[in-house]
Coordinates of C-alpha atoms in Angstrom, one line a residue:
X445 CA 107.4 60.5 92.1
X446 CA 104.5 58.0 92.1
X447 CA 100.9 59.1 92.6
X448 CA 100.6 56.8 95.6
X449 CA 103.6 58.5 97.3
X450 CA 102.2 62.0 96.6
X451 CA 98.9 60.9 98.1
X452 CA 100.6 59.4 101.1
X453 CA 102.7 62.4 102.0
X454 CA 100.6 65.3 100.7
X455 CA 97.0 64.0 100.3
X456 CA 96.8 65.1 96.6
X457 CA 98.8 66.7 93.8
X458 CA 97.4 70.1 95.0
X459 CA 98.7 69.4 98.4
X460 CA 102.2 68.7 96.9
X461 CA 102.0 72.1 95.1
X462 CA 101.0 73.9 98.2
X463 CA 103.8 72.2 100.3
X464 CA 106.3 73.0 97.6
X465 CA 105.3 76.6 97.4
X466 CA 105.5 76.9 101.2
X467 CA 109.0 75.4 101.2
X468 CA 110.1 77.6 98.4
X469 CA 109.0 80.6 100.4
X470 CA 111.0 79.4 103.4
X471 CA 114.1 78.9 101.2
X472 CA 113.7 82.3 99.4
X473 CA 113.0 84.3 102.5
X474 CA 115.7 82.4 104.5
X475 CA 118.3 83.4 101.9
X476 CA 116.6 86.7 101.1
X477 CA 118.8 89.2 99.3
X478 CA 116.4 91.8 100.6
X479 CA 117.6 91.5 104.2
X480 CA 121.3 91.2 104.4
X481 CA 121.1 92.7 107.9
X482 CA 123.8 95.2 107.3
X483 CA 121.8 98.4 107.1
X484 CA 123.7 99.3 103.9
X485 CA 121.4 100.1 101.0
X486 CA 123.9 98.9 98.5
X487 CA 123.7 95.4 100.0
X488 CA 120.0 95.0 99.4
X489 CA 119.5 92.7 96.5
X490 CA 123.1 93.3 95.4
X491 CA 123.4 89.7 94.1
X492 CA 119.9 89.5 92.7
X493 CA 121.1 88.7 89.2
X494 CA 123.4 85.9 90.3
X495 CA 120.6 84.5 92.5
X496 CA 118.1 84.5 89.6
X497 CA 120.7 82.8 87.4
X498 CA 121.4 80.1 90.0
X499 CA 117.8 79.6 91.2
X500 CA 115.9 80.3 87.9
X501 CA 113.6 77.3 88.4
X502 CA 112.6 78.3 92.0
X503 CA 112.0 81.8 90.7
X504 CA 109.9 80.6 87.8
X505 CA 107.9 78.3 90.1
X506 CA 107.1 81.1 92.5
X507 CA 105.9 83.4 89.6
X508 CA 103.8 80.6 88.1
X509 CA 102.2 80.0 91.5
X510 CA 101.4 83.7 91.7
X511 CA 99.5 83.5 88.5
X512 CA 97.9 80.2 89.4
X513 CA 96.6 81.8 92.6
X514 CA 94.4 84.0 90.5
X515 CA 92.5 80.8 89.5
X516 CA 92.9 78.7 92.7
X517 CA 91.8 80.2 96.0
X518 CA 93.7 77.6 97.9
X519 CA 97.0 79.0 96.7
X520 CA 96.2 82.6 97.4
X521 CA 97.0 82.6 101.1
X522 CA 100.4 81.0 100.4
X523 CA 101.4 83.6 97.8
X524 CA 100.0 86.4 100.0
X525 CA 102.2 85.1 102.8
X526 CA 105.2 84.9 100.5
X527 CA 104.8 88.5 99.5
X528 CA 104.1 89.6 103.1
X529 CA 107.4 87.9 104.2
X530 CA 109.4 89.5 101.4
X531 CA 107.9 93.0 102.2
X532 CA 108.6 92.6 105.9
X533 CA 112.2 91.6 105.2
X534 CA 112.6 94.7 103.0
X535 CA 111.0 96.8 105.7
X536 CA 113.4 95.6 108.4
X537 CA 116.4 96.3 106.2
X538 CA 115.2 99.7 105.2
X539 CA 114.7 100.5 108.9
X540 CA 118.3 99.5 109.5
X541 CA 119.3 101.8 106.7
X542 CA 117.7 104.8 108.4
X543 CA 114.5 105.0 106.4
X544 CA 112.1 104.3 109.4
X545 CA 109.4 101.8 109.7
X546 CA 107.6 102.5 106.5
X547 CA 105.5 99.6 105.1
X548 CA 104.5 101.5 101.9
X549 CA 108.2 102.2 101.1
X550 CA 109.1 98.6 101.8
X551 CA 106.3 97.5 99.4
X552 CA 107.5 99.9 96.7
X553 CA 111.2 98.8 97.1
X554 CA 110.2 95.1 97.1
X555 CA 108.1 95.7 93.9
X556 CA 111.2 97.2 92.2
X557 CA 113.4 94.2 93.0
X558 CA 110.5 91.8 92.3
X559 CA 109.9 93.3 88.9
X560 CA 113.6 93.0 88.0
X561 CA 113.6 89.4 89.2
X562 CA 110.6 88.6 87.0
X563 CA 112.1 90.3 84.0
X564 CA 115.4 88.3 84.4
X565 CA 113.5 85.1 85.0
X566 CA 111.6 85.6 81.7
X567 CA 114.2 87.3 79.5
X568 CA 117.6 86.6 81.1
X569 CA 120.0 89.5 80.8
X570 CA 121.7 89.5 84.2
X571 CA 123.7 92.6 83.3
X572 CA 120.6 94.7 82.9
X573 CA 119.4 93.4 86.3
X574 CA 122.7 94.4 87.9
X575 CA 122.6 97.9 86.4
X576 CA 119.0 98.4 87.4
X577 CA 119.7 97.2 91.0
X578 CA 122.4 99.9 91.1
X579 CA 119.8 102.5 90.0
X580 CA 117.4 101.2 92.6
X581 CA 120.1 101.7 95.3
X582 CA 120.6 105.3 94.1
X583 CA 116.9 106.0 94.3
X584 CA 116.7 104.6 97.8
X585 CA 119.8 106.5 99.0
X586 CA 118.4 109.7 97.5
X587 CA 115.1 109.2 99.4
X588 CA 116.9 108.6 102.6
X589 CA 119.2 111.6 102.2
X590 CA 116.2 113.8 101.3
X591 CA 114.3 112.6 104.4
X592 CA 117.3 113.3 106.5
X593 CA 117.6 116.8 105.1
X594 CA 113.9 117.4 105.8
X595 CA 114.3 116.1 109.4
X596 CA 117.2 118.5 110.0
X597 CA 115.3 121.4 108.6
X598 CA 112.3 120.6 110.7
X599 CA 114.4 120.2 113.9
X600 CA 116.1 123.5 113.1
X601 CA 112.7 125.3 112.7
X602 CA 111.4 123.8 116.0
X603 CA 114.6 124.9 117.8
X604 CA 114.2 128.5 116.6
X605 CA 110.6 128.7 118.0

């Protein structure tokens, strides 16, 4: 792409980077594996390894923008929005799965999947990602089951009073 065309459409090279990051977020959240809208824990990020393999350049670009945002204040709002959107997608899906509206949990779950995505983006090894996603599902399910048991106990104690 010529410099003149970039200036015409985006104003500058930095404007192109910002527009590309914004579009990459729209694509990633729009096809987010974090929110399959099924309420089934095993569906969250279930195809993360395949997605990273097929979209490795998009994934690498987003991580590079994250690091670049440490040096460029103009990118920080975009990467902050990207992470906010991912966390909100995870939060909605966790709520569907019976874990309530818990932003801290959503952030922790997103961080697990994000870390796995980063590792696969850098090192490859989709099989390790798949196994680790399975472990993450087990952890989330165990938390949900524990919370449900705690809620039943609490209701039982309240009913006896």
